[in-house]
Amino acid sequence: MLRRSKVSVKVFGNGALFVRPESKVERVSYPIITPSAARGILEAIFWKPEFKYQITKIKALEWPEFTSIVRNETSSKAVINKAFMNNPINKYIEDTRQLRHSLFLKKIAYIIEAEIILLEETAHPIKKYEVMFNRRVTKGQCFARPYFGTREFSCHFSCVEGNEEIIDWTEEVGPMFFDYFYSKNKEITQPHYFNANIVKGEMTIPQYLYKEVYKECILND
């Protein structure tokens, strides 16, 4: 019985911020969506504990164009306690306000190609999850609103029609964030990176890294 199935979805929006880890204060985006952000979009559309997503390829439909903004942010999260309740919220904001510059992507569109891979203990057929995923994409349904990097950049999605034009873009992006490994007790997190290259508008994702990211999950190929 088959234990994996290919799925794809077209995603697009008016902005994105896939932050490079070396630029957390003054945020600078990667020129293309990261595998982790792509997985997050798929899980927002359809997720079940019986399977995992593995992103295989990302295809760019729009040329990357950067623009910058300056935002007001706070240096720490508000702690709701007695001292906080005795002070107005605007005083807390003024005391912790910081101006931060962000370099983000403007209009973007991608095709995300992935595989649904069942866990070993899953008894249902893979076709069930493939049909459910495609149905939700067709109807525009999602468990939570997907976003491009940060929640202010909403992600829209639709079915891949087959007539999309991949841009002729080739670039060596360099080290890119792949995903986190989470231990079962969530006490250990470990980031993984890979050397990203875009060839004729397509970025192929190294599948061997999923063995590290999902090493505490038993996948059945």
GROMACS .gro file of C-alpha atoms in nm:
model
  221
    1MET     CA    1   0.000   0.000   0.000
    2LEU     CA    2   0.126   0.346  -0.090
    3ARG     CA    3   0.240   0.554   0.208
    4ARG     CA    4   0.320   0.884   0.037
    5SER     CA    5   0.142   1.112  -0.207
    6LYS     CA    6   0.235   1.427  -0.401
    7VAL     CA    7   0.037   1.749  -0.354
    8SER     CA    8   0.081   2.105  -0.478
    9VAL     CA    9  -0.072   2.447  -0.418
   10LYS     CA   10  -0.031   2.797  -0.560
   11VAL     CA   11   0.025   3.066  -0.297
   12PHE     CA   12   0.039   3.442  -0.347
   13GLY     CA   13   0.020   3.770  -0.158
   14ASN     CA   14   0.117   4.136  -0.139
   15GLY     CA   15   0.418   4.096   0.089
   16ALA     CA   16   0.646   3.857   0.275
   17LEU     CA   17   0.920   3.864   0.535
   18PHE     CA   18   1.124   3.542   0.561
   19VAL     CA   19   1.379   3.669   0.811
   20ARG     CA   20   1.743   3.576   0.772
   21PRO     CA   21   1.867   3.457   1.115
   22GLU     CA   22   2.177   3.678   1.094
   23SER     CA   23   1.959   3.993   1.075
   24LYS     CA   24   1.705   3.965   1.357
   25VAL     CA   25   1.727   4.326   1.478
   26GLU     CA   26   1.708   4.498   1.140
   27ARG     CA   27   1.506   4.230   0.965
   28VAL     CA   28   1.606   4.130   0.611
   29SER     CA   29   1.408   3.876   0.410
   30TYR     CA   30   1.536   3.588   0.201
   31PRO     CA   31   1.452   3.642  -0.169
   32ILE     CA   32   1.229   3.332  -0.170
   33ILE     CA   33   1.010   3.142   0.074
   34THR     CA   34   1.186   2.900   0.309
   35PRO     CA   35   1.090   2.529   0.341
   36SER     CA   36   0.977   2.591   0.699
   37ALA     CA   37   0.741   2.872   0.595
   38ALA     CA   38   0.608   2.657   0.308
   39ARG     CA   39   0.537   2.370   0.550
   40GLY     CA   40   0.358   2.612   0.783
   41ILE     CA   41   0.128   2.722   0.500
   42LEU     CA   42   0.037   2.362   0.414
   43GLU     CA   43  -0.033   2.280   0.779
   44ALA     CA   44  -0.257   2.587   0.809
   45ILE     CA   45  -0.459   2.459   0.514
   46PHE     CA   46  -0.478   2.094   0.625
   47TRP     CA   47  -0.311   1.911   0.913
   48LYS     CA   48  -0.360   1.576   1.082
   49PRO     CA   49  -0.134   1.402   1.337
   50GLU     CA   50  -0.127   1.091   1.116
   51PHE     CA   51   0.119   1.235   0.861
   52LYS     CA   52   0.404   1.478   0.791
   53TYR     CA   53   0.471   1.714   0.503
   54GLN     CA   54   0.798   1.711   0.312
   55ILE     CA   55   0.850   2.009   0.081
   56THR     CA   56   1.014   1.890  -0.242
   57LYS     CA   57   1.025   2.196  -0.468
   58ILE     CA   58   0.933   2.565  -0.470
   59LYS     CA   59   0.867   2.742  -0.802
   60ALA     CA   60   0.871   3.122  -0.828
   61LEU     CA   61   0.602   3.293  -1.035
   62GLU     CA   62   0.701   3.654  -0.957
   63TRP     CA   63   1.039   3.828  -0.958
   64PRO     CA   64   1.161   3.918  -0.607
   65GLU     CA   65   1.128   4.291  -0.540
   66PHE     CA   66   1.232   4.437  -0.205
   67THR     CA   67   1.099   4.740  -0.024
   68SER     CA   68   1.155   4.870   0.328
   69ILE     CA   69   0.941   4.988   0.616
   70VAL     CA   70   1.005   5.117   0.968
   71ARG     CA   71   0.780   4.974   1.238
   72ASN     CA   72   0.713   5.046   1.602
   73GLU     CA   73   0.778   4.737   1.814
   74THR     CA   74   0.818   4.662   2.182
   75SER     CA   75   1.141   4.523   2.325
   76SER     CA   76   0.960   4.262   2.540
   77LYS     CA   77   0.625   4.090   2.581
   78ALA     CA   78   0.381   4.237   2.829
   79VAL     CA   79   0.346   4.037   3.150
   80ILE     CA   80  -0.006   4.061   3.288
   81ASN     CA   81   0.041   4.114   3.661
   82LYS     CA   82  -0.065   4.359   3.930
   83ALA     CA   83   0.198   4.616   3.835
   84PHE     CA   84   0.087   4.602   3.473
   85MET     CA   85  -0.281   4.638   3.564
   86ASN     CA   86  -0.205   4.952   3.770
   87ASN     CA   87  -0.044   5.123   3.470
   88PRO     CA   88  -0.212   5.220   3.145
   89ILE     CA   89  -0.117   5.014   2.839
   90ASN     CA   90   0.008   5.319   2.654
   91LYS     CA   91   0.270   5.382   2.926
   92TYR     CA   92   0.404   5.027   2.883
   93ILE     CA   93   0.421   5.077   2.507
   94GLU     CA   94   0.604   5.407   2.541
   95ASP     CA   95   0.856   5.259   2.786
   96THR     CA   96   0.941   4.964   2.560
   97ARG     CA   97   0.895   5.117   2.215
   98GLN     CA   98   1.165   5.052   1.954
   99LEU     CA   99   1.191   5.157   1.591
  100ARG     CA  100   1.301   4.869   1.369
  101HIS     CA  101   1.374   4.864   1.000
  102SER     CA  102   1.255   4.571   0.783
  103LEU     CA  103   1.347   4.485   0.425
  104PHE     CA  104   1.063   4.271   0.290
  105LEU     CA  105   0.938   4.128  -0.039
  106LYS     CA  106   0.654   4.293  -0.228
  107LYS     CA  107   0.411   4.106  -0.456
  108ILE     CA  108   0.497   3.734  -0.452
  109ALA     CA  109   0.362   3.408  -0.591
  110TYR     CA  110   0.491   3.050  -0.568
  111ILE     CA  111   0.394   2.695  -0.643
  112ILE     CA  112   0.470   2.469  -0.347
  113GLU     CA  113   0.521   2.102  -0.428
  114ALA     CA  114   0.528   1.857  -0.139
  115GLU     CA  115   0.467   1.500  -0.030
  116ILE     CA  116   0.232   1.375   0.239
  117ILE     CA  117   0.407   1.089   0.419
  118LEU     CA  118   0.212   0.871   0.661
  119LEU     CA  119   0.346   0.780   1.003
  120GLU     CA  120   0.402   0.411   1.064
  121GLU     CA  121   0.102   0.372   1.295
  122THR     CA  122  -0.143   0.532   1.049
  123ALA     CA  123  -0.393   0.279   0.918
  124HIS     CA  124  -0.594   0.496   0.680
  125PRO     CA  125  -0.494   0.500   0.310
  126ILE     CA  126  -0.287   0.789   0.179
  127LYS     CA  127  -0.555   0.871  -0.080
  128LYS     CA  128  -0.786   0.986   0.198
  129TYR     CA  129  -0.552   1.266   0.303
  130GLU     CA  130  -0.466   1.363  -0.054
  131VAL     CA  131  -0.835   1.406  -0.139
  132MET     CA  132  -0.901   1.605   0.179
  133PHE     CA  133  -0.606   1.837   0.108
  134ASN     CA  134  -0.713   1.902  -0.253
  135ARG     CA  135  -1.074   1.959  -0.150
  136ARG     CA  136  -0.975   2.220   0.107
  137VAL     CA  137  -0.752   2.400  -0.145
  138THR     CA  138  -1.033   2.402  -0.402
  139LYS     CA  139  -1.280   2.548  -0.150
  140GLY     CA  140  -1.030   2.792   0.000
  141GLN     CA  141  -1.062   2.635   0.345
  142CYS     CA  142  -0.794   2.655   0.615
  143PHE     CA  143  -0.766   2.584   0.987
  144ALA     CA  144  -0.585   2.916   1.040
  145ARG     CA  145  -0.504   3.201   0.806
  146PRO     CA  146  -0.166   3.114   0.649
  147TYR     CA  147   0.094   3.389   0.625
  148PHE     CA  148   0.426   3.467   0.460
  149GLY     CA  149   0.682   3.481   0.741
  150THR     CA  150   0.497   3.721   0.972
  151ARG     CA  151   0.124   3.741   1.040
  152GLU     CA  152   0.084   4.086   0.886
  153PHE     CA  153   0.151   3.933   0.540
  154SER     CA  154  -0.152   3.715   0.469
  155CYS     CA  155  -0.119   3.427   0.225
  156HIS     CA  156  -0.385   3.349  -0.037
  157PHE     CA  157  -0.392   3.009  -0.205
  158SER     CA  158  -0.557   2.826  -0.494
  159CYS     CA  159  -0.522   2.515  -0.707
  160VAL     CA  160  -0.237   2.482  -0.955
  161GLU     CA  161  -0.398   2.521  -1.297
  162GLY     CA  162  -0.101   2.409  -1.505
  163ASN     CA  163  -0.065   2.723  -1.717
  164GLU     CA  164   0.147   2.914  -1.465
  165GLU     CA  165   0.473   3.061  -1.600
  166ILE     CA  166   0.787   2.997  -1.393
  167ILE     CA  167   1.022   3.295  -1.411
  168ASP     CA  168   1.371   3.253  -1.558
  169TRP     CA  169   1.558   3.327  -1.234
  170THR     CA  170   1.890   3.167  -1.135
  171GLU     CA  171   2.067   3.267  -0.814
  172GLU     CA  172   2.287   3.121  -0.541
  173VAL     CA  173   2.101   3.219  -0.226
  174GLY     CA  174   2.354   3.062   0.012
  175PRO     CA  175   2.277   2.925   0.360
  176MET     CA  176   1.901   2.914   0.418
  177PHE     CA  177   1.699   2.808   0.720
  178PHE     CA  178   1.545   2.466   0.656
  179ASP     CA  179   1.343   2.377   0.966
  180TYR     CA  180   1.366   2.299   1.337
  181PHE     CA  181   1.406   1.958   1.493
  182TYR     CA  182   1.177   1.927   1.796
  183SER     CA  183   1.224   1.649   2.048
  184LYS     CA  184   0.911   1.473   2.167
  185ASN     CA  185   0.920   1.650   2.503
  186LYS     CA  186   0.981   1.983   2.321
  187GLU     CA  187   1.286   2.047   2.542
  188ILE     CA  188   1.537   2.032   2.256
  189THR     CA  189   1.516   2.240   1.942
  190GLN     CA  190   1.784   2.240   1.678
  191PRO     CA  191   1.783   2.451   1.359
  192HIS     CA  192   1.892   2.297   1.029
  193TYR     CA  193   2.024   2.487   0.728
  194PHE     CA  194   2.103   2.404   0.367
  195ASN     CA  195   2.279   2.571   0.075
  196ALA     CA  196   1.991   2.709  -0.133
  197ASN     CA  197   2.016   2.750  -0.509
  198ILE     CA  198   1.750   2.870  -0.749
  199VAL     CA  199   1.777   2.735  -1.104
  200LYS     CA  200   1.539   2.871  -1.370
  201GLY     CA  201   1.290   2.977  -1.106
  202GLU     CA  202   1.291   2.649  -0.912
  203MET     CA  203   1.443   2.570  -0.572
  204THR     CA  204   1.481   2.198  -0.501
  205ILE     CA  205   1.468   2.105  -0.131
  206PRO     CA  206   1.718   1.842  -0.003
  207GLN     CA  207   1.510   1.552   0.128
  208TYR     CA  208   1.782   1.397   0.343
  209LEU     CA  209   1.741   1.678   0.598
  210TYR     CA  210   1.390   1.557   0.681
  211LYS     CA  211   1.547   1.246   0.830
  212GLU     CA  212   1.702   1.476   1.091
  213VAL     CA  213   1.397   1.697   1.141
  214TYR     CA  214   1.159   1.399   1.175
  215LYS     CA  215   1.401   1.156   1.338
  216GLU     CA  216   1.175   1.103   1.641
  217CYS     CA  217   0.876   1.032   1.414
  218ILE     CA  218   0.854   0.693   1.248
  219LEU     CA  219   0.774   0.753   0.883
  220ASN     CA  220   0.661   0.464   0.669
  221ASP     CA  221   0.782   0.498   0.309
   0.00000   0.00000   0.00000
